[in-house]
mmCIF file of C-alpha atoms in Angstrom:
data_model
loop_
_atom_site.group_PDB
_atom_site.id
_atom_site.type_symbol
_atom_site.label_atom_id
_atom_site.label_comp_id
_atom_site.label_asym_id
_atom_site.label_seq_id
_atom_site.Cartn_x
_atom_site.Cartn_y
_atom_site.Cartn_z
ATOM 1 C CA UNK A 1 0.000 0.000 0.000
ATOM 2 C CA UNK A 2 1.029 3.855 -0.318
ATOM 3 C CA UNK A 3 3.527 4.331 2.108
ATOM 4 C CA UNK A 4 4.636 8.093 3.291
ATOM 5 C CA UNK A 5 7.424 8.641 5.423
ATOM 6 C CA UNK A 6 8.517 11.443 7.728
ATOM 7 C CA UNK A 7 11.979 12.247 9.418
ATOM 8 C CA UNK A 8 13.085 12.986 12.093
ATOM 9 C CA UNK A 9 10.269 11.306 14.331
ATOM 10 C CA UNK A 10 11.504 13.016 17.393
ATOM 11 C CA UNK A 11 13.246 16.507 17.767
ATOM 12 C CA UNK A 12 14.546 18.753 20.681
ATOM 13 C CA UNK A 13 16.111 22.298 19.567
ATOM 14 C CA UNK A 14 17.083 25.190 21.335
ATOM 15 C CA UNK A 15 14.826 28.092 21.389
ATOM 16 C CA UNK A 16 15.346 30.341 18.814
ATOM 17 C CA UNK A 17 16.700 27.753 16.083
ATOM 18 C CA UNK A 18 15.080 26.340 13.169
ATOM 19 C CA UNK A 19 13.775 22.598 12.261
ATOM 20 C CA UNK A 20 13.049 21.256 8.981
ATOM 21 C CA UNK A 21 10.834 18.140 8.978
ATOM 22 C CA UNK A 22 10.684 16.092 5.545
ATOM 23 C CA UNK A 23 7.719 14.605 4.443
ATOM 24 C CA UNK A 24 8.253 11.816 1.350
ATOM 25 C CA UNK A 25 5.984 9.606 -0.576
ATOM 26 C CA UNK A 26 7.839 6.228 -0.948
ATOM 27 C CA UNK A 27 5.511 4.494 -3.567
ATOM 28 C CA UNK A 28 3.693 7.711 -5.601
ATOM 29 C CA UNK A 29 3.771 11.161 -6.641
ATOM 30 C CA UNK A 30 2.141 13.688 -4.716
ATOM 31 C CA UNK A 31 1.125 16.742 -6.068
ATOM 32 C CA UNK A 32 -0.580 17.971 -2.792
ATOM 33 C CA UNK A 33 0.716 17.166 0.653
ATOM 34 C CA UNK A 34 -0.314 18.465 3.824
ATOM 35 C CA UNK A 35 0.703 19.297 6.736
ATOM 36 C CA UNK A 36 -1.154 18.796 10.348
ATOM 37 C CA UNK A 37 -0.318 19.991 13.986
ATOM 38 C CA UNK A 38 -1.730 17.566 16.726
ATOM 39 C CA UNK A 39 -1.344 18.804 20.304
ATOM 40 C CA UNK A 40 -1.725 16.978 23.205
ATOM 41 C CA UNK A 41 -5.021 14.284 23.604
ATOM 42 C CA UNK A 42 -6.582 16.964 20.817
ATOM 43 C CA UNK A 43 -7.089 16.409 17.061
ATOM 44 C CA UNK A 44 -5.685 16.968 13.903
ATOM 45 C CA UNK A 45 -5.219 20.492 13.180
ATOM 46 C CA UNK A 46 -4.724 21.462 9.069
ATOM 47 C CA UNK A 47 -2.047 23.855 8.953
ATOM 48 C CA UNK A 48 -1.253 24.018 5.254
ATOM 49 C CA UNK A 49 -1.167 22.357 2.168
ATOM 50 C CA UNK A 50 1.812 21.848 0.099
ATOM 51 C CA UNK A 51 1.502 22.123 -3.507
ATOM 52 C CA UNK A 52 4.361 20.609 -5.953
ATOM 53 C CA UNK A 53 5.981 23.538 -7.398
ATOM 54 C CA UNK A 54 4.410 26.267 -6.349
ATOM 55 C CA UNK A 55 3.483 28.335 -2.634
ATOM 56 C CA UNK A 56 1.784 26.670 -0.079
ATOM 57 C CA UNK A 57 -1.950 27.519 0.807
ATOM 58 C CA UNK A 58 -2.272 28.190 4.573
ATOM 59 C CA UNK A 59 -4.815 28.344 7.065
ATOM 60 C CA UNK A 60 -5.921 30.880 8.858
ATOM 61 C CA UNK A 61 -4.035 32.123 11.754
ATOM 62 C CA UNK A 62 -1.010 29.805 11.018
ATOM 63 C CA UNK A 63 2.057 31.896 10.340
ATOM 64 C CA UNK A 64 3.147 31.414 6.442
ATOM 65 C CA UNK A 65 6.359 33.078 8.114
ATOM 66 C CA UNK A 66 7.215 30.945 10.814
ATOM 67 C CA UNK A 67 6.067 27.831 9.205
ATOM 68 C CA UNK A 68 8.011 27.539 5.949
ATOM 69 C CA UNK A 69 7.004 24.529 3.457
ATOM 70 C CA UNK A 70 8.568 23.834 0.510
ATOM 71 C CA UNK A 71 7.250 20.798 -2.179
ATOM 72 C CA UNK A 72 10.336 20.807 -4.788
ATOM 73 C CA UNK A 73 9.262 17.238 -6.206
ATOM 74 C CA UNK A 74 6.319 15.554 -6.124
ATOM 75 C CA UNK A 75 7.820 12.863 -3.327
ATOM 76 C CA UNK A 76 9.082 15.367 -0.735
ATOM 77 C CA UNK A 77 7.494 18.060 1.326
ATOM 78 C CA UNK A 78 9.744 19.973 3.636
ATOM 79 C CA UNK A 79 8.046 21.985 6.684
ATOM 80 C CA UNK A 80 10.562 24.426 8.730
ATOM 81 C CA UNK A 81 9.412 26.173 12.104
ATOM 82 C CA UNK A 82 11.800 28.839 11.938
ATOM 83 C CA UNK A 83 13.041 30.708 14.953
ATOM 84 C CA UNK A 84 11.400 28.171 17.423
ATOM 85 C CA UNK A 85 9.841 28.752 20.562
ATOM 86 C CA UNK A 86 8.421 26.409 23.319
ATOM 87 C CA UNK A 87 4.752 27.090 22.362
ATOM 88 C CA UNK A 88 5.610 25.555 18.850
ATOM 89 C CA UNK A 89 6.134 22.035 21.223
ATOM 90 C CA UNK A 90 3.921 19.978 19.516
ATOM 91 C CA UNK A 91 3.284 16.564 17.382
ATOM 92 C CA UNK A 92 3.321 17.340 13.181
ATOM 93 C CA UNK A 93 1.737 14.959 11.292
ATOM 94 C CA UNK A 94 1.692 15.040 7.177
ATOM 95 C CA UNK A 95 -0.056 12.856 4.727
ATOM 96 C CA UNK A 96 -0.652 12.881 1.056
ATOM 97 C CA UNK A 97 -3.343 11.159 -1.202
ATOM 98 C CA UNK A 98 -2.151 8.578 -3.819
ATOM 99 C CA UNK A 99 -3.708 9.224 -6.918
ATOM 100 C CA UNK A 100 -3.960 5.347 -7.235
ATOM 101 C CA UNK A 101 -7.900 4.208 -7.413
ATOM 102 C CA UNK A 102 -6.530 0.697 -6.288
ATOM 103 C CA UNK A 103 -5.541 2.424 -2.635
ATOM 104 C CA UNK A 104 -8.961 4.188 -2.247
ATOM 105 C CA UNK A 105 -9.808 7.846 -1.642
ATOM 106 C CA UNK A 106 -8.233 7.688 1.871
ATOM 107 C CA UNK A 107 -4.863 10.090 2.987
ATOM 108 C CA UNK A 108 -1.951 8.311 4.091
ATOM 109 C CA UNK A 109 -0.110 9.649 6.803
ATOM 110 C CA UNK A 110 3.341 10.029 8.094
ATOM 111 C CA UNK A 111 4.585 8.356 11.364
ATOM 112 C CA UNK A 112 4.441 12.137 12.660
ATOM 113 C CA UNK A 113 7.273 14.381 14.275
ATOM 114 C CA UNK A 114 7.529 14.966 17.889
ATOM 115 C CA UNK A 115 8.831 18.473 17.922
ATOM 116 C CA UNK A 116 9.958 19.858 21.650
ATOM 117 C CA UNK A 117 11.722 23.316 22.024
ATOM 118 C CA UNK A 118 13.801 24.177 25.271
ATOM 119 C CA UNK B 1 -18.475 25.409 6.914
ATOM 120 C CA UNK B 2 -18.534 21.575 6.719
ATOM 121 C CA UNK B 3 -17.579 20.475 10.877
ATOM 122 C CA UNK B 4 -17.292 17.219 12.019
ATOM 123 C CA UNK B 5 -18.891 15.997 15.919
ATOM 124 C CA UNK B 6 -17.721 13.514 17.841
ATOM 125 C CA UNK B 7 -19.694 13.232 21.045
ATOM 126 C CA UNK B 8 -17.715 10.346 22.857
ATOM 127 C CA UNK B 9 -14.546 11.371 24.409
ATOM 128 C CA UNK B 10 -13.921 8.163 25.714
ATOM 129 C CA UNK B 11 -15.353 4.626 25.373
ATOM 130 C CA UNK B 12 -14.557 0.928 26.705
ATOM 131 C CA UNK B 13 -15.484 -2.288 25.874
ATOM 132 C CA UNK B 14 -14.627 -5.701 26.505
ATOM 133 C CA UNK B 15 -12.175 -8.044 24.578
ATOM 134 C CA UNK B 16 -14.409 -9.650 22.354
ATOM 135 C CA UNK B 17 -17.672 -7.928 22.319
ATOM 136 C CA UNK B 18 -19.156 -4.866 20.223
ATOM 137 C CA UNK B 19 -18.298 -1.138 20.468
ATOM 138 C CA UNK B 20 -19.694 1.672 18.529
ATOM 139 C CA UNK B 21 -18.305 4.959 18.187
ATOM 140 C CA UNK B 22 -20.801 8.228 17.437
ATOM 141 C CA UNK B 23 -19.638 10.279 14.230
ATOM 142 C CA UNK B 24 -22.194 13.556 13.464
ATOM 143 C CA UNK B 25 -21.058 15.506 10.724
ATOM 144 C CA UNK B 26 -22.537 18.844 8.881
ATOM 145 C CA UNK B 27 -22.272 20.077 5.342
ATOM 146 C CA UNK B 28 -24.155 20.842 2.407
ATOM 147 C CA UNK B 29 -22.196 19.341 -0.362
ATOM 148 C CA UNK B 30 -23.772 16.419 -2.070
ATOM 149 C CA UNK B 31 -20.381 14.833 -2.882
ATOM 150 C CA UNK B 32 -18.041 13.732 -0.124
ATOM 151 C CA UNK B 33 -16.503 11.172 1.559
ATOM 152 C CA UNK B 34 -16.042 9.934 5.117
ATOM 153 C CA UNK B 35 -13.515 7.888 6.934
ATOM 154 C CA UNK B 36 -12.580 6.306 10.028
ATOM 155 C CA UNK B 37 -9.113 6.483 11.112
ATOM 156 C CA UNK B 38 -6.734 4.802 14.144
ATOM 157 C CA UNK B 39 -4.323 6.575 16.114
ATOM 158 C CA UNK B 40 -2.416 4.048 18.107
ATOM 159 C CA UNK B 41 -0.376 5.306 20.871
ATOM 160 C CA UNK B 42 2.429 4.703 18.172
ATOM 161 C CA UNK B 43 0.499 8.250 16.616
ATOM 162 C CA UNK B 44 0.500 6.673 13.613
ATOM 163 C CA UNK B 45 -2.708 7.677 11.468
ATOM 164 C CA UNK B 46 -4.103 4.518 10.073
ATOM 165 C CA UNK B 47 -7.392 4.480 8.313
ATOM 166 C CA UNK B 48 -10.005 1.793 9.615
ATOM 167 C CA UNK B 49 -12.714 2.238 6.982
ATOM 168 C CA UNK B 50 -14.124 4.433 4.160
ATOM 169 C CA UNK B 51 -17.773 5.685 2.942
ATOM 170 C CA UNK B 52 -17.908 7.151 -0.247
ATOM 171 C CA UNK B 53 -21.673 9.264 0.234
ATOM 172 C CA UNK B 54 -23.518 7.899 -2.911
ATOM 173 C CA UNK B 55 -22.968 4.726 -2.013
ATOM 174 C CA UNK B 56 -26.054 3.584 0.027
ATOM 175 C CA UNK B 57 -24.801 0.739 0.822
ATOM 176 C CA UNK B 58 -22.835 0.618 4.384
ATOM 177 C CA UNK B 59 -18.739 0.123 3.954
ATOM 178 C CA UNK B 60 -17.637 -2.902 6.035
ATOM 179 C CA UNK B 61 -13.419 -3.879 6.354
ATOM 180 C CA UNK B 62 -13.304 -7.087 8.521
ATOM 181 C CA UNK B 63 -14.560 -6.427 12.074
ATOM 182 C CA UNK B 64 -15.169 -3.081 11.069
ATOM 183 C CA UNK B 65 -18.772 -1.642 9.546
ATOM 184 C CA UNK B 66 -20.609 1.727 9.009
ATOM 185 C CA UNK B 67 -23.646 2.677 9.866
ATOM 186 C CA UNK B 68 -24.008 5.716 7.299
ATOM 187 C CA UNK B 69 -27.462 7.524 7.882
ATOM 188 C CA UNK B 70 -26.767 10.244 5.081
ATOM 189 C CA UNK B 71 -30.183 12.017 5.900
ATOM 190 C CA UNK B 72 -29.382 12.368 10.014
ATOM 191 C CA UNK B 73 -25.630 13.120 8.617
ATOM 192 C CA UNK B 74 -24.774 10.436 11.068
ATOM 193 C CA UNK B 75 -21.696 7.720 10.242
ATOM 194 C CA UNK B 76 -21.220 5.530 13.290
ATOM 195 C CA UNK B 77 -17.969 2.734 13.646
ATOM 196 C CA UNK B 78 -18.836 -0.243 14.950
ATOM 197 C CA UNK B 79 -16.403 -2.540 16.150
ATOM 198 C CA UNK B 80 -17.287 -6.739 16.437
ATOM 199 C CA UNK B 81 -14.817 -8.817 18.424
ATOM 200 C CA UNK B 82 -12.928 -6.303 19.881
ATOM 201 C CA UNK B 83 -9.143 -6.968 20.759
ATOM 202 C CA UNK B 84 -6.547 -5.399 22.556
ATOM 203 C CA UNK B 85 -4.945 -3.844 19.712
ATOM 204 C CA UNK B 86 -7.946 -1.817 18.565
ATOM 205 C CA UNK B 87 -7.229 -0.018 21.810
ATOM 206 C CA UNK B 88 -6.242 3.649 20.367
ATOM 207 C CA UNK B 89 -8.383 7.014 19.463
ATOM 208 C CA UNK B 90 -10.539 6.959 16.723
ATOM 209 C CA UNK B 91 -10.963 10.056 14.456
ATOM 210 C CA UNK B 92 -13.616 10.391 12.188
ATOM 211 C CA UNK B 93 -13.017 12.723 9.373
ATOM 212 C CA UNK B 94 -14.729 14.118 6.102
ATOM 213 C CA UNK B 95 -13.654 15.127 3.074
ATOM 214 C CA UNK B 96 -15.438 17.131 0.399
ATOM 215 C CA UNK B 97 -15.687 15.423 -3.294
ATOM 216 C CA UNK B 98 -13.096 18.184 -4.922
ATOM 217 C CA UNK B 99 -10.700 18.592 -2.514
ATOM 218 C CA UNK B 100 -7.665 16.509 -0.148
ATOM 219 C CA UNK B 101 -8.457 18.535 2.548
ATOM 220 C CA UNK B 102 -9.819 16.508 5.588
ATOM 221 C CA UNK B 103 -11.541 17.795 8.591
ATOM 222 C CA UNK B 104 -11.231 15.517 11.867
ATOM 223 C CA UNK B 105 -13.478 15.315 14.991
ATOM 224 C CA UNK B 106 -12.227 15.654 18.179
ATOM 225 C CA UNK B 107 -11.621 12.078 18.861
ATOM 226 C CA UNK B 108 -12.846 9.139 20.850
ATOM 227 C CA UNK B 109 -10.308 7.010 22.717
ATOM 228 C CA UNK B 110 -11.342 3.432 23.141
ATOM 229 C CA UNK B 111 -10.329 1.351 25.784
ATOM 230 C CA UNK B 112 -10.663 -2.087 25.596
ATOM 231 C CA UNK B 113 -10.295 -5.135 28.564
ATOM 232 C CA UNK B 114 -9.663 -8.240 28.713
#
């Protein structure tokens, strides 16, 4: 089945860095990927979706800024919280849709990234 | 704005017997779909089930069926045989025809005992 795979799982930084999460499709091309915050025991939050070549499409009240995403190719989605701080501690999830009518309409998700600022 | 209700924070049942989880949803769009999906404590998203809304006919995968009342925009999960590994919250989401974008419920995080 479609397969999507994010890196790093788990991440601590220092306050005031930057992290880059990858998001890649293993087994299709994905033209649109997106990009989900969960915080604790709440759900899935849409924060953006990442379209293959060209700007994301945020949602309201998420900070284009200070959440960068880039979709180069259509098997890799990048998402960068620049200039971190400890209120962006939280669990990022992404997922993409294979085009493939075989795997059904459903989104297939990433193993999600613990992100933790200190 | 299409929203998505699920009224069952939390939920048990016993090791083999029958759960059902409470999905309410609200839109206005004629062409959409609705899933089920797993979040182990692993918080990997895995998705349970599928209803595509003009099918009438309810999805079933395995130990897992639909009740999809399109008219009371209702699309229960019910669970037969429950084991320990279906222990994990449950997110029901929908999707409009035309788009990728899902919207998720809150959640419902099933217990189950031996």
């Amino acid at each position: 089945g479609a397969v999507v795979s994010q890196h790093p799982s788990r991440v601590i930084c220092k306050s005031g860095t930057s992290v880059k999460i990858e998001c890649r499709s293993l087994d299709f091309q994905a033209t649109t990927m997106f990009w989900y915050r969960q915080f604790p025991k709440q759900s899935l939050m849409l924060m953006a979706t990442s379209n293959e070549g060209s700007k994301a499409t945020y949602e309201q009240g998420v900070e284009k800024d200070k959440f960068l995403i880039n979709h180069a190719s259509l098997t890799l989605s990048t998402l960068t919280v620049t200039s971190a701080h400890p209120e962006d501690s939280s669990f990022y999830i992404c997922s993409a849709r294979s085009p493939s009518p075989t795997q059904g309409k459903g989104a297939f998700f990433g193993q999600g990234t613990r992100l933790t600022v200190v | 704005a299409q929203t998505v209700t699920q009224s069952q924070p939390e939920m048990s049942v016993q090791e083999a017997e029958t759960v059902t989880l409470s999905c309410t949803y609200d839109t206005s769009e004629s062409d959409y779909y609705l899933f089920w999906y797993k979040q182990p404590p692993s918080r990997q998203m895995i998705l349970v089930i599928r209803q595509e809304a003009y099918k009438q006919q309810n999805a079933t995968e395995n130990r897992f069926s639909v009740n999809f009342q399109k008219a009371a925009k209702s699309f229960s999960l019910k669970i037969s045989d429950s084991q320990l590994g279906d222990a994990a919250m449950y997110f029901c989401a929908y999707r409009k025809g035309n788009t990728d974008k899902l919207i998720f419920g809150t959640g419902t995080r099933l217990q189950v005992f031996p």
